Structure formats: structure tokens, C-alpha cells
Short mmCIF file of C-alpha atoms and ligand atoms in Angstrom, two decimals:
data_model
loop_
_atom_site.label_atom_id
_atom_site.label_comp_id
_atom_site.label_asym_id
_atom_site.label_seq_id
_atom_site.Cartn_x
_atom_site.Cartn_y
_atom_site.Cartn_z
CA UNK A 1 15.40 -34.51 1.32
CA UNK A 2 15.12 -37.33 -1.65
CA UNK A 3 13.87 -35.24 -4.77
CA UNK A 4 13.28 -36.88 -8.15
CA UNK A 5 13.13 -34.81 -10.87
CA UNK A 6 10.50 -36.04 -14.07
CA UNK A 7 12.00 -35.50 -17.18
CA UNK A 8 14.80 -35.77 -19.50
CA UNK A 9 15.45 -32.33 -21.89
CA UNK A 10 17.37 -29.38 -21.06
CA UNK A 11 15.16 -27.51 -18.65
CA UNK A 12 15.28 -30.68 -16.18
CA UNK A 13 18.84 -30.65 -16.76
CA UNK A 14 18.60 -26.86 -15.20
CA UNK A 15 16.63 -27.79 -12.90
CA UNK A 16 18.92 -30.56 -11.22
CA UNK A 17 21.79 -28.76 -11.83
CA UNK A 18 19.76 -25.61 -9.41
CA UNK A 19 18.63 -28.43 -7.28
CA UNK A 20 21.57 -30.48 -6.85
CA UNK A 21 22.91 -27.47 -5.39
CA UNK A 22 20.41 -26.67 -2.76
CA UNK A 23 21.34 -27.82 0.98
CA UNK A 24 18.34 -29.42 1.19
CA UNK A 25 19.01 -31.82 -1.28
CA UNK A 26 20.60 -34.80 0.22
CA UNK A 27 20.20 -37.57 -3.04
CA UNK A 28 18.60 -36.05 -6.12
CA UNK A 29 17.02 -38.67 -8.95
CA UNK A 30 16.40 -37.58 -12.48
CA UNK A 31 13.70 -40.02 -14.46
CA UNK A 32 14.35 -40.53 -17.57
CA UNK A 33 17.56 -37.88 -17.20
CA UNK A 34 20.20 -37.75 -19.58
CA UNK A 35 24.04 -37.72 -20.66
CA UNK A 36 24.40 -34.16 -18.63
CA UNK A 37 21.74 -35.11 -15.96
CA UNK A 38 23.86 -37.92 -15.10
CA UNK A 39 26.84 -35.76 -13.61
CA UNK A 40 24.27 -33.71 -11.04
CA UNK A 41 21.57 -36.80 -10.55
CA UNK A 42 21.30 -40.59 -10.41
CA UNK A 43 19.34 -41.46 -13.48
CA UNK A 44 16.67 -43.98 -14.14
CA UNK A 45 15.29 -45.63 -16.85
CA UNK A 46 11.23 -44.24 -16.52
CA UNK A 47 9.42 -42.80 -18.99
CA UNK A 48 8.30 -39.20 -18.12
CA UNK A 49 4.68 -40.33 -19.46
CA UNK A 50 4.71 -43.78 -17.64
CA UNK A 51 2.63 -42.33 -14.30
CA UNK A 52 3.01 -45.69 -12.74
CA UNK A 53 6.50 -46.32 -13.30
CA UNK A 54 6.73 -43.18 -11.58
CA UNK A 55 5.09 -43.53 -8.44
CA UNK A 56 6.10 -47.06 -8.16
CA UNK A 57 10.21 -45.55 -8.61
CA UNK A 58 9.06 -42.61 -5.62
CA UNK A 59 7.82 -44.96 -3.66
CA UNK A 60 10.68 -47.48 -3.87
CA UNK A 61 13.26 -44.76 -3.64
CA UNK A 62 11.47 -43.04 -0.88
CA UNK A 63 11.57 -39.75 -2.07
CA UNK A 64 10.46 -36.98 -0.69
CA UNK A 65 9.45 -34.49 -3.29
CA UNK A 66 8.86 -34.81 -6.44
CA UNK A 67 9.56 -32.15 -9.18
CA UNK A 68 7.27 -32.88 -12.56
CA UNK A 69 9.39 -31.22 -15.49
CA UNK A 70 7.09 -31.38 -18.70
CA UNK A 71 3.52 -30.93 -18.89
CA UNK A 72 2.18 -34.92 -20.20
CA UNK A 73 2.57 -36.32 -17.25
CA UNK A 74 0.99 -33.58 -15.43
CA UNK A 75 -2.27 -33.55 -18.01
CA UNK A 76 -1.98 -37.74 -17.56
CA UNK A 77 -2.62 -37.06 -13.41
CA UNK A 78 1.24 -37.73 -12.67
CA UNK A 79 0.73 -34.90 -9.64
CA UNK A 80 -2.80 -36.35 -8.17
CA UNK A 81 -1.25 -40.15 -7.80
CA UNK A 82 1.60 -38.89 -6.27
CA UNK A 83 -0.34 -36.92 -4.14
CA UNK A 84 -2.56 -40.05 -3.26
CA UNK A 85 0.23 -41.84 -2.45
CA UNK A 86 1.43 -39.03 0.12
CA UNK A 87 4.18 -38.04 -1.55
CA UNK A 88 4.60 -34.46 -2.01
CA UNK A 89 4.91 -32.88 -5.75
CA UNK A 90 5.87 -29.39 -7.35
CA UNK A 91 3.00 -29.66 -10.24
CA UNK A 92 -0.84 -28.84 -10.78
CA UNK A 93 -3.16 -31.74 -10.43
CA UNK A 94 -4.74 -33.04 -13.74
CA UNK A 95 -7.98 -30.56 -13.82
CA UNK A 96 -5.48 -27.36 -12.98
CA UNK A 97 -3.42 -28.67 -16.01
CA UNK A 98 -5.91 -28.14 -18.32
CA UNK A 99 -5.02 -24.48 -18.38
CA UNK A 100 -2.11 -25.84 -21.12
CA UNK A 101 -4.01 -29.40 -21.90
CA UNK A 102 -6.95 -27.75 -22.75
CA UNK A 103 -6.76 -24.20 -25.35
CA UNK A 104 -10.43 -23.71 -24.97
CA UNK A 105 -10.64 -24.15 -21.16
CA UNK A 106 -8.16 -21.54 -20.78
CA UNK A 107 -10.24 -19.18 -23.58
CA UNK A 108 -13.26 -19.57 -21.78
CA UNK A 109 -11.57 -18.91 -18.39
CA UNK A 110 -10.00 -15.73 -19.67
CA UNK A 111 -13.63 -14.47 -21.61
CA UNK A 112 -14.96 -15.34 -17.49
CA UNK A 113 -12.56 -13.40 -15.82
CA UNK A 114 -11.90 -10.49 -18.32
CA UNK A 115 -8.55 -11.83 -18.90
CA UNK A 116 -7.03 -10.10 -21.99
CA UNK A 117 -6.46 -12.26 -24.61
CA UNK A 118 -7.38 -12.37 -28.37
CA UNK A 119 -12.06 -12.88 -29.49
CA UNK A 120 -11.83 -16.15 -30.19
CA UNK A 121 -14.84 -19.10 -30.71
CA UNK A 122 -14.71 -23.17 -30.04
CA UNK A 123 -15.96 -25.21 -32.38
CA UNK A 124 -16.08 -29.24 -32.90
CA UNK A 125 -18.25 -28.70 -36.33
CA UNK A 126 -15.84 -27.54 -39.61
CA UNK A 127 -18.55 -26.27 -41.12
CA UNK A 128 -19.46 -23.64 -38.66
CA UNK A 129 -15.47 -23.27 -37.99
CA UNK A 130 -15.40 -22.39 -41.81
CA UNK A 131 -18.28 -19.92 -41.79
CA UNK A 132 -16.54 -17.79 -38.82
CA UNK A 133 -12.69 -17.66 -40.45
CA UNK A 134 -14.79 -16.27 -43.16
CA UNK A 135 -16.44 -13.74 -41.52
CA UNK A 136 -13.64 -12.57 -39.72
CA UNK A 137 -10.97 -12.79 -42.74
CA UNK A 138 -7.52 -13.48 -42.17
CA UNK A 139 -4.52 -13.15 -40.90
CA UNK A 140 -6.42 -15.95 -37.80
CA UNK A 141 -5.03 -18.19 -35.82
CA UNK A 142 -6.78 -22.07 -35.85
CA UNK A 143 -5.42 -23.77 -32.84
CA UNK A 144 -5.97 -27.95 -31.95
CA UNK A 145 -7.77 -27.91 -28.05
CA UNK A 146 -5.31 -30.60 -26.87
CA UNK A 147 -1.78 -31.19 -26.80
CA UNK A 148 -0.18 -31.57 -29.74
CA UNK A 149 3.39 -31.10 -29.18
CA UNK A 150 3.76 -27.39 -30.39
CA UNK A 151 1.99 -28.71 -33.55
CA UNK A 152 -1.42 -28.13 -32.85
CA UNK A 153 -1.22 -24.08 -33.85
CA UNK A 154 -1.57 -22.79 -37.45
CA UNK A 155 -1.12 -19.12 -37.85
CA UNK A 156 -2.52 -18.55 -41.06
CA UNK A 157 -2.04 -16.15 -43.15
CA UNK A 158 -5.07 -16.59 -45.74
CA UNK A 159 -8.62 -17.73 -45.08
CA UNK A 160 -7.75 -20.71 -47.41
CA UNK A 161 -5.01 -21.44 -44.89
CA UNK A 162 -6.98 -21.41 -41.60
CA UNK A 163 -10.03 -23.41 -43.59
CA UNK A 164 -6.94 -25.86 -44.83
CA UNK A 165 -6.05 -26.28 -41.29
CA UNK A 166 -9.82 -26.58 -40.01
CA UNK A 167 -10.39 -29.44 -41.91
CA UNK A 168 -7.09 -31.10 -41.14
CA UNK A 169 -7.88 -30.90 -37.50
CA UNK A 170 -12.10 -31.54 -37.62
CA UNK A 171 -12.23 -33.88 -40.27
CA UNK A 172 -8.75 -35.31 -41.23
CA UNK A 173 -8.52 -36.51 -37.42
CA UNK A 174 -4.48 -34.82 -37.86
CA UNK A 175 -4.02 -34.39 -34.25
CA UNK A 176 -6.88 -37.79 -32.74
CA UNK A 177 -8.68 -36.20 -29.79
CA UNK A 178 -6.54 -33.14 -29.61
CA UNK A 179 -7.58 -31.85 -32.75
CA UNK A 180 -11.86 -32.81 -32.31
CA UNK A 181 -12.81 -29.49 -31.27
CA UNK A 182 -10.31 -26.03 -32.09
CA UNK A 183 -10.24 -22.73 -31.34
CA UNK A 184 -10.47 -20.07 -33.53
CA UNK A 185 -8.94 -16.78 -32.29
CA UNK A 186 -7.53 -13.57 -33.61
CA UNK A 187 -4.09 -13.01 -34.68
CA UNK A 188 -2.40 -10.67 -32.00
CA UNK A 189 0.30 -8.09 -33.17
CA UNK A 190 2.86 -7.32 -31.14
CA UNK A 191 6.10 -9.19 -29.92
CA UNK A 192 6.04 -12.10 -27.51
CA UNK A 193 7.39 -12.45 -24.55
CA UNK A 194 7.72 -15.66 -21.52
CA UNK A 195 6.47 -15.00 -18.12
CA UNK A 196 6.68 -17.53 -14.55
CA UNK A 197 5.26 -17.13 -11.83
CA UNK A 198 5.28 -19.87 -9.11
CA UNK A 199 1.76 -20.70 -7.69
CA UNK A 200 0.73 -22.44 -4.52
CA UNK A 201 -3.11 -22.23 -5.15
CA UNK A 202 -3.69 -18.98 -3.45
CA UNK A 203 -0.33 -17.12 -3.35
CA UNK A 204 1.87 -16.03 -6.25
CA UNK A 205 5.42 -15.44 -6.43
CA UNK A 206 6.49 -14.07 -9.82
CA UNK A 207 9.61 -14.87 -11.54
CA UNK A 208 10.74 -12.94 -14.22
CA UNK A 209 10.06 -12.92 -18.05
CA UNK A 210 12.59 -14.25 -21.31
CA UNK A 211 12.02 -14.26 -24.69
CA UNK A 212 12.14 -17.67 -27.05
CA UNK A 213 13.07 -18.06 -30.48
CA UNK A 214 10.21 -20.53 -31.56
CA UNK A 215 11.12 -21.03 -35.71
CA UNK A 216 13.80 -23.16 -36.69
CA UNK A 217 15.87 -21.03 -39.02
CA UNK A 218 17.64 -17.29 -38.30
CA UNK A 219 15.27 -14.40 -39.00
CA UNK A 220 12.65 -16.51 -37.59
CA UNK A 221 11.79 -17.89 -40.50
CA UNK A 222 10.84 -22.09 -40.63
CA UNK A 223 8.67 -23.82 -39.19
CA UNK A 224 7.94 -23.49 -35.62
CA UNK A 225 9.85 -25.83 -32.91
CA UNK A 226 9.86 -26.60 -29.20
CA UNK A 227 12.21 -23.21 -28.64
CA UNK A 228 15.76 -22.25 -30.79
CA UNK A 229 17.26 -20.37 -28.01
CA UNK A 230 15.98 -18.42 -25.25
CA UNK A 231 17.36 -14.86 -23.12
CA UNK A 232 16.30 -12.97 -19.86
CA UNK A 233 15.45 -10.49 -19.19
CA UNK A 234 13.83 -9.59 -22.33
CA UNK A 235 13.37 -5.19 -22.65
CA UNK A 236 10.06 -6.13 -23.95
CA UNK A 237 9.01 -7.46 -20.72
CA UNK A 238 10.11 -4.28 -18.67
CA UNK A 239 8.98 -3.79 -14.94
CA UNK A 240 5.50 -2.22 -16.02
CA UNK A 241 4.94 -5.20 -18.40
CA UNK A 242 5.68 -7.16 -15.81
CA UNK A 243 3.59 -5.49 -13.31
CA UNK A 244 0.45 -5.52 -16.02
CA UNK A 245 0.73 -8.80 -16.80
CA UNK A 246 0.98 -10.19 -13.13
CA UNK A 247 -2.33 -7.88 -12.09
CA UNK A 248 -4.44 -8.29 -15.24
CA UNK A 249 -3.68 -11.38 -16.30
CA UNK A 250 -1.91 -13.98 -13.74
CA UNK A 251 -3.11 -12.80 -10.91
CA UNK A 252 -6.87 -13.35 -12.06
CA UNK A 253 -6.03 -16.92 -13.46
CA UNK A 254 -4.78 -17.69 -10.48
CA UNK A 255 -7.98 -16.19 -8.55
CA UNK A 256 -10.15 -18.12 -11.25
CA UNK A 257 -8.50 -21.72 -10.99
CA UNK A 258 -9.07 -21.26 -7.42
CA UNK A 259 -13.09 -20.36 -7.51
CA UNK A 260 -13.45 -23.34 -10.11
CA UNK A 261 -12.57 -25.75 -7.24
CA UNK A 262 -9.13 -26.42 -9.21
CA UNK A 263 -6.46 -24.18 -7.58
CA UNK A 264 -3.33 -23.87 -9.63
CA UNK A 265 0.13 -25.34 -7.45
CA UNK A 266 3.19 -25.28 -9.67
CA UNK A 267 4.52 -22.70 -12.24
CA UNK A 268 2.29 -20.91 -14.39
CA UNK A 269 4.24 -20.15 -17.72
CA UNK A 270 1.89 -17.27 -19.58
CA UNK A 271 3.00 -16.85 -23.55
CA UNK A 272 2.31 -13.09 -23.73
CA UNK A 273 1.89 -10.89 -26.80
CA UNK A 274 3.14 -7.63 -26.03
CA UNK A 275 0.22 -5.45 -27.95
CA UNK A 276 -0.03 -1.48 -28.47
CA UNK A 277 -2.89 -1.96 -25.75
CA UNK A 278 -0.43 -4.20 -22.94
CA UNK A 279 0.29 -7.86 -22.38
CA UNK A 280 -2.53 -9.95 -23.82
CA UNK A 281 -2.19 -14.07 -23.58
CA UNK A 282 -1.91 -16.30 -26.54
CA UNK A 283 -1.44 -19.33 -24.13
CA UNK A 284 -0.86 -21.29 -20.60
CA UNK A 285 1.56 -24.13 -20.04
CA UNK A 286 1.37 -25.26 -16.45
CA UNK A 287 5.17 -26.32 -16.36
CA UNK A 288 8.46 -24.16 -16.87
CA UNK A 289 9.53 -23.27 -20.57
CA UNK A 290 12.09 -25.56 -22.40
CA UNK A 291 14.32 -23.68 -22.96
CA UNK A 292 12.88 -20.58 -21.19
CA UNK A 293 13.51 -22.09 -17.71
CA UNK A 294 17.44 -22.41 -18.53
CA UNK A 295 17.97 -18.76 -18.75
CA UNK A 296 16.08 -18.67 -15.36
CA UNK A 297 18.13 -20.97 -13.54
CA UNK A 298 21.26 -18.99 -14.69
CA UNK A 299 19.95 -15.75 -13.20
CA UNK A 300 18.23 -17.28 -10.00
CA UNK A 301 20.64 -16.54 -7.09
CA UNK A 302 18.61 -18.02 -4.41
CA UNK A 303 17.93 -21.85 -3.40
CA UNK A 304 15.37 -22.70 -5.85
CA UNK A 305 14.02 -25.56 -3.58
CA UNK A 306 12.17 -24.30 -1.16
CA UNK A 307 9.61 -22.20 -3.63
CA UNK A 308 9.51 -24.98 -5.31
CA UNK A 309 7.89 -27.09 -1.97
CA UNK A 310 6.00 -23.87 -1.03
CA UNK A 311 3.98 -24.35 -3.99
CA UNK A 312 2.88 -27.67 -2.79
CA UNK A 313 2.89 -26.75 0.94
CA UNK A 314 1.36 -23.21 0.46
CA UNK A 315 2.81 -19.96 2.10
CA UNK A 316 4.71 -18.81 -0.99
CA UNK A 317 3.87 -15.38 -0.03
CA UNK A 318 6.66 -15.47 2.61
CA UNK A 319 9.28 -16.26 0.12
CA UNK A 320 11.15 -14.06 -1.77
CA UNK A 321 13.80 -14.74 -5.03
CA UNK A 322 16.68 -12.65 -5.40
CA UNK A 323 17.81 -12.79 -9.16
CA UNK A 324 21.19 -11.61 -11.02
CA UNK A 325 20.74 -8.16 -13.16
CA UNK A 326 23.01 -9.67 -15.45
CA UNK A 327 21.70 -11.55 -18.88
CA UNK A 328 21.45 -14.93 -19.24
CA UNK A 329 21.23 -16.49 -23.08
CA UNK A 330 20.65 -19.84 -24.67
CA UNK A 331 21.64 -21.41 -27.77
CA UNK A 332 20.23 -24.60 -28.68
CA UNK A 333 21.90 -27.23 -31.31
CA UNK A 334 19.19 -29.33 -32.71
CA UNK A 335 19.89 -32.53 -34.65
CA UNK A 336 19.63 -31.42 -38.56
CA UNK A 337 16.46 -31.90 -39.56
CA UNK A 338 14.58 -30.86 -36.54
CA UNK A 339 11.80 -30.19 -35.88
CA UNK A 340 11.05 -32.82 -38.83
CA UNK A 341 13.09 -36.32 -38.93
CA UNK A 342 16.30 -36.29 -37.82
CA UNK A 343 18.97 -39.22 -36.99
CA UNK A 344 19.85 -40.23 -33.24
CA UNK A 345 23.38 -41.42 -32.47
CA UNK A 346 25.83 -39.10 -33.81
CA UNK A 347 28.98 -38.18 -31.11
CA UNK A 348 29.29 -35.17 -29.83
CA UNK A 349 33.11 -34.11 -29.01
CA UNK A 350 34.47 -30.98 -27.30
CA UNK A 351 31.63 -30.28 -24.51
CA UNK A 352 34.17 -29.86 -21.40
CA UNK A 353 36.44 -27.20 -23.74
CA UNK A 354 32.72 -25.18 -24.11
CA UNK A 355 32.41 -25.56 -20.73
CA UNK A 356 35.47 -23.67 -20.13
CA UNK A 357 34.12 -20.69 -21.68
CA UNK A 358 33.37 -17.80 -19.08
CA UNK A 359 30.24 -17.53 -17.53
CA UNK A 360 29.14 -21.01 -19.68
CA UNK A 361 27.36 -23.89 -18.61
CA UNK A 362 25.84 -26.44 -21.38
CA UNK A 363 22.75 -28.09 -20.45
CA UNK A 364 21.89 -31.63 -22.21
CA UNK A 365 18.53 -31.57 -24.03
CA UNK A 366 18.70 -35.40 -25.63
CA UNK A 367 21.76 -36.77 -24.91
CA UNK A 368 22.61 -40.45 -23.92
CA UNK A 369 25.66 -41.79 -22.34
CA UNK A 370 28.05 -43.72 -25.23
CA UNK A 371 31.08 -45.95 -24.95
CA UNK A 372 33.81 -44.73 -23.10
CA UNK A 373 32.64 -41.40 -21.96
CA UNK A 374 31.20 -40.48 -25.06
CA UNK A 375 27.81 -38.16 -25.69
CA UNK A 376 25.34 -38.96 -28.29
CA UNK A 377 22.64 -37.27 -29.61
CA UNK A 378 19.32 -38.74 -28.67
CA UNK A 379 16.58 -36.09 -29.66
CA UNK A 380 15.85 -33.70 -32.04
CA UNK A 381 16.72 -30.22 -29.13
CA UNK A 382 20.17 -31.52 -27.86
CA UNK A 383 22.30 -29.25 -26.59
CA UNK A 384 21.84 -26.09 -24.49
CA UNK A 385 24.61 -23.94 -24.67
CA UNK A 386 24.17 -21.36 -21.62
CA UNK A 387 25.83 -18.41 -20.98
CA UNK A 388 26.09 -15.52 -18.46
CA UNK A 389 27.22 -12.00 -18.58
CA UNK A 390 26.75 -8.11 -17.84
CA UNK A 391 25.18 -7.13 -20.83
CA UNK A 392 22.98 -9.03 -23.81
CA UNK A 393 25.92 -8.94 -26.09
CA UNK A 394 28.63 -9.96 -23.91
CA UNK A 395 26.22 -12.93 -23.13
CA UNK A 396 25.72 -13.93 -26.79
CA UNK A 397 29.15 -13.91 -27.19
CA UNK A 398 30.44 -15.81 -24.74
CA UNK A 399 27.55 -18.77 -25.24
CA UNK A 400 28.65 -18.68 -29.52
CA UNK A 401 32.32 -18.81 -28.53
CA UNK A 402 31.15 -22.13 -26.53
CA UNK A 403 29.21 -23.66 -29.62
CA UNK A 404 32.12 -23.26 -31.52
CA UNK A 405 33.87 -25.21 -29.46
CA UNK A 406 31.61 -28.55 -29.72
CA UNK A 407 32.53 -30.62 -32.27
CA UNK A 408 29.17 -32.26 -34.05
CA UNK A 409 28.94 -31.96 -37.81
CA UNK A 410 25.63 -33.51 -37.28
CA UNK A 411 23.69 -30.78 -35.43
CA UNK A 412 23.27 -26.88 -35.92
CA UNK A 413 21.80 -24.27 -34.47
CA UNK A 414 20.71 -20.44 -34.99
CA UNK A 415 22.97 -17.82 -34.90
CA UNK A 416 20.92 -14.75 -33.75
CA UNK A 417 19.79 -15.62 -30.76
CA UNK A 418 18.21 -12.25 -28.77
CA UNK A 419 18.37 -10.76 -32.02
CA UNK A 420 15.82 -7.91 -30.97
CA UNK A 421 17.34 -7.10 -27.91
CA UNK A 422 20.54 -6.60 -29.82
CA UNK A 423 18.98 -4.17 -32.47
CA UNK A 424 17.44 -2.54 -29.72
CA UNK A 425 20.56 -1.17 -28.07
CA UNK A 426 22.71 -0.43 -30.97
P1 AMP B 1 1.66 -22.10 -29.07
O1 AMP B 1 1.81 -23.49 -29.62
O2 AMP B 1 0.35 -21.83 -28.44
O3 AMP B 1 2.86 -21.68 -28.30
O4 AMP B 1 1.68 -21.13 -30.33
C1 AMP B 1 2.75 -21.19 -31.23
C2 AMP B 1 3.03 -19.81 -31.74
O5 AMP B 1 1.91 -19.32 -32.47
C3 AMP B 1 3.24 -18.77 -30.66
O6 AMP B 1 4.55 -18.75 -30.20
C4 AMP B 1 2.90 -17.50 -31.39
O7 AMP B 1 4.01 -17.08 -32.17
C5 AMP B 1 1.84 -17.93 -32.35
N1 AMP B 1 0.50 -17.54 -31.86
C6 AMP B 1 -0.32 -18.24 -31.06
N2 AMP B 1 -1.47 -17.57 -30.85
C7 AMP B 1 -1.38 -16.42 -31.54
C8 AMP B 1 -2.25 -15.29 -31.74
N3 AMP B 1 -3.47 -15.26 -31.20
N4 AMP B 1 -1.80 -14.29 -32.51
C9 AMP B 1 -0.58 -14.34 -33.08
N5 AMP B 1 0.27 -15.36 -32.94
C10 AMP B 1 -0.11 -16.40 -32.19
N1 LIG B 2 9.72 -22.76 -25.19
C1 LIG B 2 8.33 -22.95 -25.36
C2 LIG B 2 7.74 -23.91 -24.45
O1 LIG B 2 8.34 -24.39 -23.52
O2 LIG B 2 6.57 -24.23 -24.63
#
């Protein structure tokens, strides 16, 4: 098969490098790609947002099957042109992505469904958004309805806070359309945990959970970013977690989408908050975690590809995934200054001597091919330093001995990656 891969960050990077290595795969495309993506696929130069551009470059290429990485495209109809223009696609069609495009969609799906999840109310009026943060008191959670990057959420620690954030959103026009109507919701205790499960409308395989590191700085403190660093499993998320979540929470989504005439095909990527009372959901994305699904390529043992068509072609329930017990962990090096401005550009030296490392594989978030060989930086997430091993710590080890092999004064990264899993051992 000819398989293009939309994207350019570090979970399509995973995802070619699982693909490229599928027998199934006879010529794998990566659109936009990057630096790394370039050694598994043959890049080209189309945006991930320019729907078009991309079924014009599937249609030229004559791929096969197309795999939609980030979620944009997928809320801009990426998945329903393809589809139109018979070309098969791993990714929910524009109305089924509106279970990450959408907060309040997926609030009033859950409230529908008995889906647990935080009270919450919609509003498009700040007025009336005011007069219910002050009823309820804080800590609350104001939240943009549309996409917004990872921006669009304000946990707020003080009524003035949350009102502070209403008015930004309602009246300041911060986020355009995504910010016109919020949701207000209460602030869940508890820690949070990643869960996949792949979806072919009807059927649902479930992967397995990780845990991502979503502030900038160690200690979690910062401001929050697209993901610091990522590890699976997580012993939050243990095997009656996981069981809970898939019966009372994914499993009824899944159910739901498909009553509302909008069945869910793709992965379904639930941000859970383990409470005292179970798994309760803070959020949907309808597309893998970044850098969530890197962990998950590491431990995946089988040939990713064909659950990935079985969610377009339907009979995932005859599938099965068999994964490694061992832990897989992430490190990402951001540009400094991330997740505010940073500079594009800057060389990055000593990648093959990290890839050396046991057990190591370093994905390319936003990289771009230089001069001569070289690797710049060309994002704010760059790197994705990956490792493998028997236990959490061994794993840690092994992906910090690799970062401090790459030479890039320019970028950084945390340094306590799976910092709870650690504590909870020793
Ligand atoms: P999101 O952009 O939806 O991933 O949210 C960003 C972060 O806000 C999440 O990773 C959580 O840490 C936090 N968050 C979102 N909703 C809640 C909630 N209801 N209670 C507590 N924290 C939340
Ligand atoms: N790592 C968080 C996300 O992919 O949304």
C-alpha cells in the first residue's frame, strides 16, 4: 500500500517510523514531515491545514490510505474530502471531530449519556458566565469551546481569575470564534492520566494509557504547553482504571457518536482525571497525543497498520495488539522560550551519538533539513528523546543519558520526567 502520513511533529514522526516498518507499507509519504521524518518517509512540502493541497498530493501520488496526524485538519473536513474522493483515511469525519473541536459538544454529550465528567454550564453571554463562577466560587475551570491550541483553558484559582478569563474570551474576542461561547466546569482533583482507544464507529479496540507532563518547567510549575515529556504505562492508570474508564466512559462515547448519526472512526484520546470516585473526563481529542503517542509506538509490538485501516474499514473487533510490559519514556527539548516566542534555526549536533544509547530512539518534533546534513530547529517542541527499558527508572535513565548527548545550547528540556511514578516506587 501507498500511505501518506499528515503531519509534521514528533508523534507523526512515531507514527512513520511504526509504519514504515509494517509489510504492508510499500512507499510511505509524510506531508509536511520533517528532518527525522525524512529518513523513514518521502517528504512533501503541504501544509497539514491546507485540505486541498492534501487531497490534490493523495490523489497525484495515488495513495492508498491516508493517516491524519493532528486534529485541524480533521475539524477543517480533511477526512470527509478524502473520503469523497475514495480514498481511504484513519480519522473521524468533521462532525465526529467535534468531540475535541467543540468543549461544549462533548459536555453536553457526556451530561446525555451519564458520562462522568466535571457540572459544568455553556455560556456565550459574560454576564451570566460571571454570575455562575460566582455562585459556584473557585478553584473553576473557564475553558474557550473551540480550538485554541492548548490555550483556550484557564484553571483558575480565584473567582477574579476565572471572571478575568471570561471576559478575555466573551468580550476581548482573545481566542475569535473559539472563544464566543465557553464552558464553565468544575475543577476536578485527582491526577491525570492519557487513554487511546482505536474506534471504527461501532467497535473499540483499546490501547493503553501514559501520563504527560503538560507545564513547561520541573515540578510542573509554568505555564502549560503542548506536552514536556510523556511515559507508559502510567500506575495511575492500572488495569481497573483502565477497565472503568473504557466501560463508563469510552465505551458510551463511542455508543453516543454513533446514535447522533456521527460515528467516531479514528483514535479517541480521553484526558482523564483520576478522582477518589474513578476516571472522570476533562477532555476529547479525536487524534493520538503529541507526545503521548511516542511512548505508544515504543511499546506497540504488533503491525500498527492494519488497526489503523480497520478503523476506516470496520471489524476492529477481530484485531488484537500485543504491547511490551516494559516502560517507555519521553523527554522533549523545546526551543527556549517555548511555549512563548522562541527563535527557529539554531543546529542541533550529536543526534546519531543519542541514538546510540540503549533502548533510544529520538523522534523529530520541528526539525528541518540544513546544509550538509545538518538539523535545525524549526518549532517551539523539537526533539523527542525516546527511550525503552524494564523498569520506569531504567527508562528515564537511559532517555537523559541520550539528551546529554545532543549538543544544542539553544533548547532545554525538563528533567523529571515520570516524576510520580518514580516517587511512587521508592
Ligand atoms: P486541555 O487544554 O483541555 O488539555 O486542559 C489543559 C489542562 O487543564 C489539563 O491538562 C488539566 O491539567 C487542566 N484541566 C482541564 N479541565 C480541568 C478540570 N475540570 N479540573 C481540573 N483541571 C482541569
Ligand atoms: N499531549 C497533549 C495532547 O496531545 O493534547
Amino acid at each position: 500500500m501507498r500511505i501518506l502520513v499528515v503531519g509534521g511533529g514528533g508523534r507523526e514522526h512515531a507514527l512513520c517510523w511504526a509504519i514504515s516498518a509494517s509489510p504492508l507499507c510499500t512507499k510511505l509519504f509524510c506531508a509536511p514531515g520533517n528532518a527525522g521524518i525524512a529518513q523513514v518517509a518521502e517528504c512533501l512540502d503541504v501544509a497539514a491545514e491546507d485540505v486541498a493541497g492534501q487531497v490534490a498530493l493523495a490523489q497525484r501520488e495515488k495513495i492508498d490510505f491516508v493517516v491524519v496526524g493532528p486534529e485541524v485538519p480533521l475539524s477543517m473536513g480533511l477526512a470527509d474530502r478524502l473520503a469523497e474522493a475514495g480514498i481511504k483515511v484513519f480519522g473521524p469525519s468533521q462532525k465526529a471531530a467535534q468531540i475535541e473541536s467543540s468543549k461544549g459538544f462533548t459536555k453536553d454529550l457526556c451530561k446525555k449519556h451519564g458520562i462522568p465528567t466535571g457540572a459544568y454550564e455553556r455560556f456565550t453571554d459574560a454576564d451570566k458566565a460571571i454570575a455562575y463562577i460566582e455562585a459556584q466560587g473557585a478553584p473553576i475551570v473557564v475553558k474557550a469551546d473551540g480550538l485554541a491550541a492548548g490555550k483556550g483553558v484557564v484553571v483558575a484559582e480565584t473567582v477574579e481569575q476565572a471572571v478575568a478569563a471570561v471576559r478575555d474570551m466573551l468580550s476581548g474576542n482573545r481566542f475569535g470564534e473559539a472563544g464566543a461561547s465557553v464552558v464553565i466546569e468544575e475543577f476536578l482533583v485527582g491526577e491525570e492520566a492519557s487513554f487511546f482507544a482505536l474506534c471504527d464507529g461501532h467497535n473499540v479496540l483499546p490501547l493503553v494509557g501514559a501520563q504527560d507532563h503538560k507545564r513547561v518547567f520541573d515540578g510542573d510549575k509554568g505555564p502549560n504547553t503542548g506536552g514536556m515529556g510523556a511515559y507508559s504505562p502510567a500506575p495511575v492508570f492500572d488495569a481497573t482504571m483502565q477497565q472503568r474508564a473504557l466501560d463508563e466512559i469510552i465505551l458510551p462515547t463511542v455508543r453516543g457518536m454513533e446514535a447522533a448519526g456521527m460515528p467516531f472512526k479514528g483514535v479517541l484520546y480521553a484526558g482523564l482525571m483520576i478522582t477518589a470516585q474513578g476516571p472522570k473526563i476533562f477532555e476529547y481529542n479525536c487524534r493520538f497525543g503529541d507526545p503521548e503517542c511516542q511512548v505508544l509506538m515504543m511499546r506497540l509490538k504488533s503491525d500498527i497498520l492494519p488497526a489503523l485501516i480497520a478503523c476506516a474499514d470496520g471489524g476492529l473487533n477481530h484485531l488484537d495488539l500485543r504491547w511490551s510490559a516494559d516502560t517507555a519514556l519521553t523527554v522533549v527539548m523545546a526551543a527556549k522560550g517555548y511555549p512563548d516566542a522562541y527563535q527557529k534555526g539554531s543546529a542541533i549536533r550529536g543526534l546519531d551519538e543519542a541514538g546510540k544509547v540503549e533502548g533510544v530512539q529520538v523522534f523529530h518534533a520541528g526539525t528541518k533539513p540544513g546544509p550538509d546534513g545538518a538539523v535545525l530547529a524549526n518549532g517551539g517542541r523539537v526533539l523527542n528523546v525516546t527511550a525503552m527499558a524494564p523498569t520506569v527508572e531504567q527508562a528515564r535513565e537511559r532517555a537523559y543519558q541520550a539528551v546529554d548527548r545532543i549538543d544544542w545550547p539553544e533548547g532545554f528540556c525538563r528533567r523529571d520526567i515520570a516524576w510520580r511514578a518514580v516517587g511512587r516506587r521508592s
